[in-house]
Coordinates of C-alpha atoms in Angstrom, one line a residue:
Chain A
X1 CA 67.4 -122.8 123.0
X2 CA 69.4 -121.0 120.3
X3 CA 69.0 -117.7 118.5
X4 CA 70.5 -117.2 115.0
X5 CA 70.7 -113.6 113.7
X6 CA 71.3 -113.1 110.0
X7 CA 72.5 -109.6 109.1
X8 CA 71.0 -107.6 106.2
X9 CA 74.3 -108.0 104.4
X10 CA 73.8 -111.8 104.4
X11 CA 70.2 -112.1 103.3
X12 CA 70.2 -109.2 100.7
X13 CA 72.5 -107.6 98.2
X14 CA 73.1 -104.5 100.3
X15 CA 73.7 -102.1 97.4
X16 CA 70.8 -103.3 95.2
X17 CA 67.4 -102.1 96.5
X18 CA 64.9 -104.9 97.1
X19 CA 67.2 -107.7 96.1
X20 CA 67.3 -110.8 98.2
X21 CA 70.6 -112.8 98.3
X22 CA 68.8 -115.9 97.3
X23 CA 72.1 -118.0 97.1
X24 CA 72.9 -117.2 100.8
X25 CA 69.3 -117.7 101.9
X26 CA 68.9 -121.1 100.2
X27 CA 72.3 -122.3 101.5
X28 CA 71.6 -121.1 105.0
X29 CA 68.1 -122.7 105.0
X30 CA 69.8 -126.0 104.2
X31 CA 72.5 -125.4 106.9
X32 CA 69.8 -124.6 109.5
X33 CA 67.9 -127.8 108.5
X34 CA 71.2 -129.9 108.7
X35 CA 72.2 -128.4 112.1
X36 CA 68.8 -129.7 113.5
X37 CA 69.4 -127.5 116.5
X38 CA 65.9 -126.9 117.8
X39 CA 64.5 -125.1 119.7
X40 CA 65.7 -122.2 117.5
X41 CA 64.6 -118.6 116.9
X42 CA 65.7 -116.7 113.8
X43 CA 66.1 -112.9 113.5
X44 CA 67.1 -111.2 110.3
X45 CA 68.1 -107.7 109.4
X46 CA 66.7 -105.3 106.7
X47 CA 69.6 -104.8 104.3
X48 CA 68.4 -103.5 100.9
X49 CA 64.7 -104.0 101.8
X50 CA 64.1 -102.0 105.0
X51 CA 67.0 -99.5 105.0
X52 CA 66.3 -97.6 101.8
X53 CA 62.6 -97.0 102.7
X54 CA 63.4 -96.2 106.4
X55 CA 66.1 -93.7 105.2
X56 CA 63.8 -92.1 102.6
X57 CA 61.2 -91.3 105.3
X58 CA 63.6 -90.7 108.2
X59 CA 61.8 -93.3 110.3
X60 CA 64.7 -93.9 112.8
X61 CA 64.7 -90.3 113.9
X62 CA 60.9 -90.3 114.8
X63 CA 58.0 -88.0 113.9
X64 CA 58.7 -84.7 112.2
X65 CA 56.1 -84.5 109.4
X66 CA 52.9 -86.2 108.3
X67 CA 54.3 -87.9 105.2
X68 CA 56.5 -90.1 107.4
X69 CA 53.3 -91.9 108.6
X70 CA 53.0 -93.9 105.4
X71 CA 56.8 -94.4 105.4
X72 CA 56.4 -96.4 108.7
X73 CA 53.9 -98.7 106.9
X74 CA 56.1 -99.0 103.8
X75 CA 59.2 -99.9 105.8
X76 CA 57.2 -102.6 107.5
X77 CA 55.8 -103.9 104.2
X78 CA 59.3 -104.1 102.8
X79 CA 60.5 -106.1 105.8
X80 CA 57.5 -108.5 105.5
X81 CA 58.3 -109.0 101.9
X82 CA 61.9 -110.0 102.7
X83 CA 60.7 -112.1 105.7
X84 CA 58.3 -113.9 103.4
X85 CA 61.1 -114.9 101.0
X86 CA 63.2 -116.2 103.9
X87 CA 60.3 -118.1 105.6
X88 CA 59.4 -119.8 102.3
X89 CA 63.0 -120.9 101.7
X90 CA 63.1 -122.3 105.2
X91 CA 59.8 -124.2 104.8
X92 CA 61.1 -125.6 101.5
X93 CA 64.3 -126.8 103.3
X94 CA 62.1 -128.6 105.9
X95 CA 62.6 -126.0 108.7
X96 CA 59.1 -125.3 110.3
X97 CA 59.6 -121.5 110.2
X98 CA 56.8 -119.2 111.3
X99 CA 56.8 -115.4 110.5
X100 CA 56.3 -113.2 113.6
X101 CA 55.9 -109.4 113.0
X102 CA 57.7 -107.4 115.8
X103 CA 55.6 -104.3 115.1
X104 CA 52.5 -106.3 115.9
X105 CA 53.4 -106.9 119.5
X106 CA 56.4 -104.5 120.4
X107 CA 56.2 -100.8 121.2
X108 CA 59.5 -99.1 122.0
X109 CA 60.2 -96.2 124.4
X110 CA 62.8 -93.8 123.1
X111 CA 63.9 -96.5 120.6
X112 CA 64.4 -99.2 123.3
X113 CA 62.2 -102.2 124.1
X114 CA 61.1 -101.6 127.7
X115 CA 59.0 -104.8 128.2
X116 CA 58.3 -107.5 125.7
X117 CA 55.5 -110.1 125.8
X118 CA 57.0 -113.3 124.7
X119 CA 54.0 -115.7 125.1
X120 CA 53.5 -116.1 121.4
X121 CA 57.2 -116.8 120.7
X122 CA 57.2 -119.3 123.6
X123 CA 54.1 -121.1 122.4
X124 CA 55.5 -121.3 118.8
X125 CA 58.6 -123.0 120.1
X126 CA 56.5 -125.4 122.3
X127 CA 54.6 -126.3 119.1
X128 CA 57.8 -127.2 117.3
X129 CA 57.9 -124.1 115.1
X130 CA 60.9 -121.8 114.5
X131 CA 59.8 -118.2 115.0
X132 CA 61.3 -115.9 112.4
X133 CA 61.5 -112.2 113.4
X134 CA 63.2 -109.2 112.0
X135 CA 64.3 -105.6 112.4
X136 CA 61.1 -103.6 111.9
X137 CA 59.5 -100.2 112.0
X138 CA 57.7 -100.1 115.3
X139 CA 55.7 -97.5 117.2
X140 CA 57.5 -95.6 120.0
X141 CA 56.0 -93.9 123.0
X142 CA 58.4 -90.9 122.8
X143 CA 59.1 -90.3 119.1
X144 CA 55.9 -91.9 117.7
X145 CA 57.8 -94.5 115.7
X146 CA 61.3 -95.9 115.5
X147 CA 63.5 -98.6 113.9
X148 CA 63.9 -101.6 116.2
X149 CA 67.1 -103.2 115.1
X150 CA 67.5 -107.0 114.8
X151 CA 70.4 -106.8 117.2
X152 CA 68.4 -105.2 120.0
X153 CA 65.6 -107.8 119.4
X154 CA 68.1 -110.7 119.6
X155 CA 69.3 -109.5 123.1
X156 CA 65.7 -109.1 124.4
X157 CA 64.7 -112.5 123.2
X158 CA 67.9 -114.1 124.6
X159 CA 67.6 -112.5 128.1
X160 CA 63.8 -113.1 128.2
X161 CA 63.9 -116.8 127.3
X162 CA 66.1 -119.7 128.3
X163 CA 68.7 -119.2 125.6
X164 CA 72.1 -120.9 125.8
X165 CA 73.8 -119.6 122.7
X166 CA 73.4 -116.7 120.3
X167 CA 75.0 -116.9 116.8
X168 CA 75.4 -113.5 115.1
X169 CA 75.9 -114.1 111.4
X170 CA 77.3 -111.2 109.3
X171 CA 79.5 -110.8 106.3
X172 CA 82.8 -110.6 108.2
X173 CA 84.6 -113.3 110.2
X174 CA 84.2 -111.5 113.6
X175 CA 86.0 -108.8 115.6
X176 CA 89.5 -107.9 114.3
X177 CA 92.4 -106.1 116.0
X178 CA 92.2 -103.5 113.1
X179 CA 90.2 -103.2 109.9
X180 CA 91.3 -106.2 107.8
X181 CA 90.5 -104.3 104.6
X182 CA 93.0 -101.6 105.5
X183 CA 95.6 -103.1 107.8
X184 CA 97.6 -106.1 106.4
X185 CA 98.4 -107.8 109.7
X186 CA 94.9 -107.3 111.2
X187 CA 94.1 -110.4 113.3
X188 CA 90.8 -112.0 114.1
X189 CA 90.1 -111.9 117.9
X190 CA 88.9 -115.4 118.7
X191 CA 87.9 -114.6 122.3
X192 CA 86.8 -111.1 123.0
X193 CA 86.5 -110.3 126.8
X194 CA 84.1 -107.6 127.9
X195 CA 85.2 -105.7 131.0
X196 CA 83.9 -107.3 134.2
X197 CA 82.4 -103.9 135.0
X198 CA 80.7 -103.6 131.7
X199 CA 83.0 -100.6 131.0
X200 CA 81.8 -99.4 127.6
X201 CA 84.7 -97.0 127.2
X202 CA 87.2 -99.9 127.4
X203 CA 85.3 -101.9 124.7
X204 CA 85.2 -98.7 122.6
X205 CA 88.9 -98.2 122.9
X206 CA 89.6 -101.8 121.9
X207 CA 87.4 -101.6 118.8
X208 CA 88.2 -98.0 117.8
X209 CA 90.3 -99.1 114.9
X210 CA 87.8 -101.7 113.7
X211 CA 85.4 -99.9 111.3
X212 CA 84.1 -103.0 109.5
X213 CA 80.4 -103.5 109.7
X214 CA 79.6 -101.5 112.8
X215 CA 81.2 -104.2 115.0
X216 CA 81.4 -101.8 118.0
X217 CA 77.6 -101.3 118.0
X218 CA 77.0 -105.1 117.7
X219 CA 79.4 -105.9 120.6
X220 CA 77.9 -103.2 122.8
X221 CA 74.4 -104.4 122.1
X222 CA 75.3 -108.0 122.7
X223 CA 77.1 -107.2 126.0
X224 CA 73.8 -107.4 127.9
X225 CA 73.3 -111.0 126.8
X226 CA 77.0 -111.9 127.5
X227 CA 76.6 -110.4 131.0
X228 CA 73.6 -112.6 131.5
X229 CA 75.8 -115.7 131.0
X230 CA 74.7 -116.4 127.4
X231 CA 77.3 -117.6 124.9
X232 CA 77.6 -115.2 122.0
X233 CA 79.5 -116.2 118.8
X234 CA 80.0 -113.9 115.8
X235 CA 80.6 -115.8 112.6
X236 CA 80.7 -115.1 108.8
X237 CA 77.4 -116.4 107.5
X238 CA 78.5 -115.8 103.9
X239 CA 81.1 -118.6 104.2
X240 CA 79.8 -122.2 103.7
X241 CA 79.3 -124.2 106.8
X242 CA 80.1 -121.6 109.5
X243 CA 76.5 -121.1 110.6
X244 CA 75.9 -124.9 110.7
X245 CA 79.0 -125.4 112.8
X246 CA 78.1 -122.6 115.2
X247 CA 74.6 -123.8 115.6
X248 CA 75.9 -127.3 116.4
X249 CA 78.3 -125.8 119.0
X250 CA 81.4 -126.9 117.1
X251 CA 84.6 -125.0 116.9
X252 CA 84.3 -122.5 114.1
X253 CA 86.2 -119.5 112.8
X254 CA 84.7 -116.4 114.5
X255 CA 84.7 -114.3 117.7
X256 CA 83.3 -115.6 121.0
X257 CA 82.3 -112.8 123.3
X258 CA 83.2 -113.5 127.0
X259 CA 82.5 -111.7 130.2
Chain B
X1 CA 35.9 -95.3 116.0
X2 CA 34.8 -97.6 113.2
X3 CA 35.6 -101.1 112.1
X4 CA 35.2 -102.3 108.6
X5 CA 35.2 -106.0 107.9
X6 CA 35.7 -107.1 104.3
X7 CA 34.8 -110.8 103.7
X8 CA 36.9 -113.2 101.8
X9 CA 34.3 -113.3 99.0
X10 CA 34.9 -109.5 98.5
X11 CA 38.7 -109.3 98.4
X12 CA 39.3 -112.6 96.5
X13 CA 37.8 -114.6 93.7
X14 CA 36.6 -117.3 96.0
X15 CA 36.8 -120.2 93.6
X16 CA 40.2 -119.4 92.1
X17 CA 43.0 -120.2 94.5
X18 CA 45.3 -117.3 95.3
X19 CA 43.5 -114.8 93.2
X20 CA 42.8 -111.4 94.7
X21 CA 39.7 -109.5 93.5
X22 CA 41.8 -106.4 92.5
X23 CA 38.8 -104.5 91.1
X24 CA 36.9 -104.8 94.4
X25 CA 40.1 -104.0 96.5
X26 CA 41.0 -100.9 94.4
X27 CA 37.4 -99.6 94.4
X28 CA 37.0 -100.2 98.2
X29 CA 40.4 -98.5 98.9
X30 CA 39.0 -95.4 97.1
X31 CA 35.7 -95.6 99.0
X32 CA 37.5 -95.8 102.3
X33 CA 39.7 -92.8 101.4
X34 CA 36.6 -90.9 100.3
X35 CA 34.6 -91.7 103.4
X36 CA 37.5 -90.2 105.4
X37 CA 36.0 -91.9 108.5
X38 CA 39.0 -92.1 110.9
X39 CA 39.8 -93.6 113.4
X40 CA 39.2 -96.8 111.5
X41 CA 40.3 -100.4 111.8
X42 CA 40.1 -102.8 108.9
X43 CA 39.7 -106.6 109.1
X44 CA 39.6 -108.9 106.1
X45 CA 38.9 -112.5 105.5
X46 CA 40.9 -115.2 103.8
X47 CA 38.8 -116.2 100.8
X48 CA 40.8 -118.1 98.2
X49 CA 44.1 -117.4 100.0
X50 CA 43.7 -118.7 103.5
X51 CA 41.0 -121.2 103.0
X52 CA 42.5 -123.7 100.6
X53 CA 45.7 -124.0 102.6
X54 CA 43.9 -124.2 105.9
X55 CA 41.6 -126.9 104.5
X56 CA 44.5 -128.9 103.0
X57 CA 46.2 -129.2 106.4
X58 CA 43.0 -129.3 108.6
X59 CA 44.2 -126.3 110.6
X60 CA 40.8 -125.4 112.1
X61 CA 40.4 -128.8 113.7
X62 CA 43.7 -128.6 115.6
X63 CA 46.7 -130.9 115.9
X64 CA 46.5 -134.5 114.7
X65 CA 49.7 -135.1 112.8
X66 CA 53.2 -133.5 112.4
X67 CA 52.7 -132.4 108.8
X68 CA 50.1 -129.9 109.9
X69 CA 52.8 -127.8 111.6
X70 CA 54.1 -126.4 108.4
X71 CA 50.5 -125.9 107.2
X72 CA 50.0 -123.4 110.1
X73 CA 52.9 -121.4 108.7
X74 CA 51.7 -121.7 105.1
X75 CA 48.2 -120.6 106.0
X76 CA 49.7 -117.5 107.7
X77 CA 52.0 -116.8 104.7
X78 CA 49.0 -117.0 102.4
X79 CA 47.1 -114.5 104.6
X80 CA 50.1 -112.1 104.8
X81 CA 50.4 -112.2 101.0
X82 CA 46.7 -111.2 100.6
X83 CA 47.1 -108.6 103.4
X84 CA 50.1 -107.1 101.6
X85 CA 48.1 -106.6 98.4
X86 CA 45.3 -104.9 100.3
X87 CA 47.6 -102.7 102.4
X88 CA 49.5 -101.5 99.2
X89 CA 46.2 -100.6 97.5
X90 CA 45.1 -98.7 100.5
X91 CA 48.5 -96.8 100.7
X92 CA 48.2 -96.0 97.0
X93 CA 44.7 -94.6 97.6
X94 CA 46.0 -92.4 100.4
X95 CA 44.8 -94.5 103.4
X96 CA 47.6 -94.8 106.0
X97 CA 47.1 -98.5 106.4
X98 CA 49.4 -100.6 108.6
X99 CA 49.6 -104.4 108.5
X100 CA 49.1 -106.1 111.9
X101 CA 49.5 -109.9 112.2
X102 CA 46.9 -111.5 114.5
X103 CA 49.1 -114.6 115.1
X104 CA 51.9 -112.4 116.3
X105 CA 50.0 -111.3 119.4
X106 CA 46.9 -113.5 119.8
X107 CA 46.7 -117.0 121.2
X108 CA 43.2 -118.6 121.3
X109 CA 41.9 -121.1 123.9
X110 CA 39.6 -123.7 122.3
X111 CA 39.3 -121.5 119.2
X112 CA 38.2 -118.4 121.1
X113 CA 40.2 -115.3 122.1
X114 CA 40.2 -115.2 125.9
X115 CA 42.1 -112.0 126.3
X116 CA 43.6 -109.7 123.8
X117 CA 46.3 -107.1 124.3
X118 CA 45.2 -104.1 122.2
X119 CA 48.0 -101.7 123.0
X120 CA 49.7 -101.9 119.6
X121 CA 46.3 -101.4 117.7
X122 CA 45.5 -98.4 120.0
X123 CA 48.9 -96.8 119.5
X124 CA 48.6 -97.2 115.7
X125 CA 45.3 -95.4 115.8
X126 CA 46.7 -92.6 118.0
X127 CA 49.5 -92.2 115.4
X128 CA 46.9 -91.7 112.7
X129 CA 47.4 -95.1 111.1
X130 CA 44.7 -97.5 110.0
X131 CA 45.5 -101.0 111.4
X132 CA 44.6 -103.8 108.9
X133 CA 44.1 -107.2 110.5
X134 CA 42.8 -110.5 109.1
X135 CA 41.5 -113.9 109.8
X136 CA 44.7 -115.9 110.6
X137 CA 46.1 -119.3 111.7
X138 CA 46.9 -118.8 115.3
X139 CA 48.3 -120.9 118.2
X140 CA 45.7 -122.4 120.6
X141 CA 46.2 -123.5 124.2
X142 CA 43.9 -126.5 123.8
X143 CA 44.3 -127.8 120.2
X144 CA 47.8 -126.3 119.5
X145 CA 46.6 -124.2 116.6
X146 CA 43.3 -122.9 115.2
X147 CA 41.7 -120.6 112.7
X148 CA 40.8 -117.2 114.2
X149 CA 38.0 -115.9 112.0
X150 CA 37.9 -112.3 110.9
X151 CA 34.4 -112.1 112.4
X152 CA 35.5 -113.2 115.9
X153 CA 38.4 -110.7 115.7
X154 CA 36.0 -107.8 114.7
X155 CA 33.9 -108.4 117.8
X156 CA 36.9 -108.6 120.2
X157 CA 38.2 -105.3 118.7
X158 CA 34.8 -103.7 118.8
X159 CA 34.1 -104.6 122.5
X160 CA 37.7 -103.9 123.6
X161 CA 38.0 -100.4 122.1
X162 CA 35.6 -97.5 121.9
X163 CA 33.9 -98.5 118.7
X164 CA 30.6 -96.9 117.7
X165 CA 29.9 -98.7 114.4
X166 CA 30.9 -102.0 112.8
X167 CA 30.4 -102.4 109.0
X168 CA 30.3 -106.0 107.9
X169 CA 30.9 -106.1 104.1
X170 CA 30.1 -109.3 102.3
X171 CA 28.8 -110.2 98.8
X172 CA 25.2 -110.3 99.8
X173 CA 22.9 -107.3 100.7
X174 CA 22.3 -108.5 104.3
X175 CA 19.9 -110.9 106.1
X176 CA 16.9 -112.1 104.1
X177 CA 13.6 -113.7 105.1
X178 CA 14.6 -116.6 102.9
X179 CA 17.4 -117.5 100.5
X180 CA 17.0 -114.9 97.7
X181 CA 18.6 -117.2 95.2
X182 CA 15.9 -119.8 95.8
X183 CA 12.8 -118.0 97.0
X184 CA 11.4 -115.4 94.6
X185 CA 9.7 -113.1 97.3
X186 CA 12.6 -113.3 99.7
X187 CA 12.8 -109.9 101.4
X188 CA 15.8 -108.1 102.8
X189 CA 15.4 -107.5 106.6
X190 CA 16.5 -103.9 107.1
X191 CA 16.4 -104.0 110.9
X192 CA 17.1 -107.4 112.5
X193 CA 16.3 -107.5 116.2
X194 CA 18.2 -109.9 118.4
X195 CA 16.3 -111.4 121.3
X196 CA 16.6 -109.3 124.5
X197 CA 17.7 -112.4 126.3
X198 CA 20.3 -113.3 123.7
X199 CA 18.2 -116.3 122.8
X200 CA 20.3 -118.0 120.2
X201 CA 17.6 -120.5 119.3
X202 CA 15.2 -117.7 118.3
X203 CA 17.9 -116.2 116.0
X204 CA 18.5 -119.6 114.6
X205 CA 14.8 -120.1 113.8
X206 CA 14.6 -116.8 112.1
X207 CA 17.6 -117.5 109.9
X208 CA 16.9 -121.2 109.3
X209 CA 15.7 -120.6 105.8
X210 CA 18.6 -118.3 105.0
X211 CA 21.5 -120.3 103.7
X212 CA 23.4 -117.5 101.9
X213 CA 26.9 -116.9 103.0
X214 CA 26.7 -118.3 106.5
X215 CA 24.6 -115.4 107.7
X216 CA 23.5 -117.2 110.9
X217 CA 27.1 -117.6 112.0
X218 CA 27.9 -113.9 111.3
X219 CA 24.8 -112.7 113.2
X220 CA 25.5 -115.0 116.2
X221 CA 29.2 -113.8 116.3
X222 CA 28.1 -110.1 116.0
X223 CA 25.5 -110.5 118.7
X224 CA 28.1 -109.8 121.4
X225 CA 29.0 -106.4 119.9
X226 CA 25.3 -105.6 119.4
X227 CA 24.6 -106.5 123.1
X228 CA 27.4 -104.1 124.0
X229 CA 25.5 -101.2 122.3
X230 CA 27.6 -101.1 119.2
X231 CA 25.8 -100.4 115.9
X232 CA 26.4 -103.3 113.4
X233 CA 25.5 -102.9 109.8
X234 CA 25.7 -105.6 107.2
X235 CA 26.2 -104.3 103.6
X236 CA 27.1 -105.7 100.2
X237 CA 30.6 -104.5 99.7
X238 CA 30.7 -105.7 96.0
X239 CA 28.1 -103.0 95.1
X240 CA 29.6 -99.5 94.4
X241 CA 29.2 -97.0 97.1
X242 CA 27.6 -99.1 99.8
X243 CA 30.7 -99.3 102.0
X244 CA 31.4 -95.6 101.6
X245 CA 27.9 -94.7 102.7
X246 CA 27.9 -97.2 105.6
X247 CA 31.3 -95.7 106.9
X248 CA 29.8 -92.2 106.7
X249 CA 26.7 -93.4 108.7
X250 CA 24.4 -92.6 105.7
X251 CA 21.2 -94.6 105.0
X252 CA 22.3 -97.6 102.9
X253 CA 20.7 -100.8 101.6
X254 CA 21.7 -103.5 104.2
X255 CA 20.7 -105.0 107.5
X256 CA 21.1 -103.2 110.8
X257 CA 21.4 -105.5 113.8
X258 CA 19.5 -104.3 116.8
X259 CA 19.2 -105.5 120.4

């Protein structure tokens, strides 16, 4: 089983509110169809759909005032709208995608998923469908509501199901030795080894100079899946063919996370 | 706690595919806001959104051929689209509505809900939100997929939560002694008593002459809630003020189901 994460910067124009990146979505739907790598689960980020609404109402920080309550719903509505666009493009490309709402079955505890009931996702896969989930506004036992990131969701799905490979698609090639936009001789790290002891400080040191796209957060989040023996590959999903190759298990430009 | 069901004939123009009945939806959103009867759960039907797609692919009958698989997803997409319209109208009217996807947490067994995990719905209510669910295409353990009717969902929510009153809103006034469109002296039954022994045949006899709007099915489905001591009122949601009055517990033209 494979999981493909498509970041918000891939599926939306990040600086234009409520603007899907239709070119990327259509191309990636075709790549996913061509890779024919089922069983597959898709998870996408919020980009210019979820983020502006969530920020306007301060959803990530939890409950402070009553007006936030409708903001939780509006964030979820925005995400469902983006999800609907992606699912329809996948169906048109021949991928039997099926929309799954994280907030309809997941409650977090202090922003973290404590336990997750995967029976619907499992049954969708058994039925030959491709579940499509997303980062979502969810209810939280400690702060009333929270933002569940697509990255956290990916790791919970990967460790809860029999997943061999996770492909994390963003708008950068992977983890660099330094910020490639600032440092001329910044080099892509093709194999990035996590400390055997899961030493977060060490990872932090290594990535301190890499400020592109919150890579540190992504690597730390993915560490749990890597520790569980799951292959994690970070690729640039905005470049033609990379996601298709990664789904097929072919050699591809990107960063492989290793234990 | 109250549950309001709005039938597909109320929220859509039933004979025009993919046409929401915006006038009804807007008016009912205002009535729900005015009734101020929280905690409240809303459930709506599919009407001209879910039904044509589900029929095209034969979703209700379960798996027969591969092309149905995308039909399950398309039925769910159609329902989410209608749900999005209703949730947005409710938010605009000041009702803190929150969309919940039945297919994301419910699997049926031979078209029936066997057990249902209500922790998300409960937490939404605790947070002051109004969960909005709907009849949906769901996965089924016996026939792979099925249509979960809004009516079945209402009864499972009512009996699983501490619900006092269920308001079933359709486009007819309630249960009649005969079909009011055919029989001139057809009379609205204001209090309809179910047999003490849950004798379905008896109910069937009584409703045999009433062919309006599948009332027999609705009454049989609601019987489980009535038996559990929950007040069930059937009203005409297309008539101004009836839903508001029913939510407030006022006397209203309609049919009350009694044990």
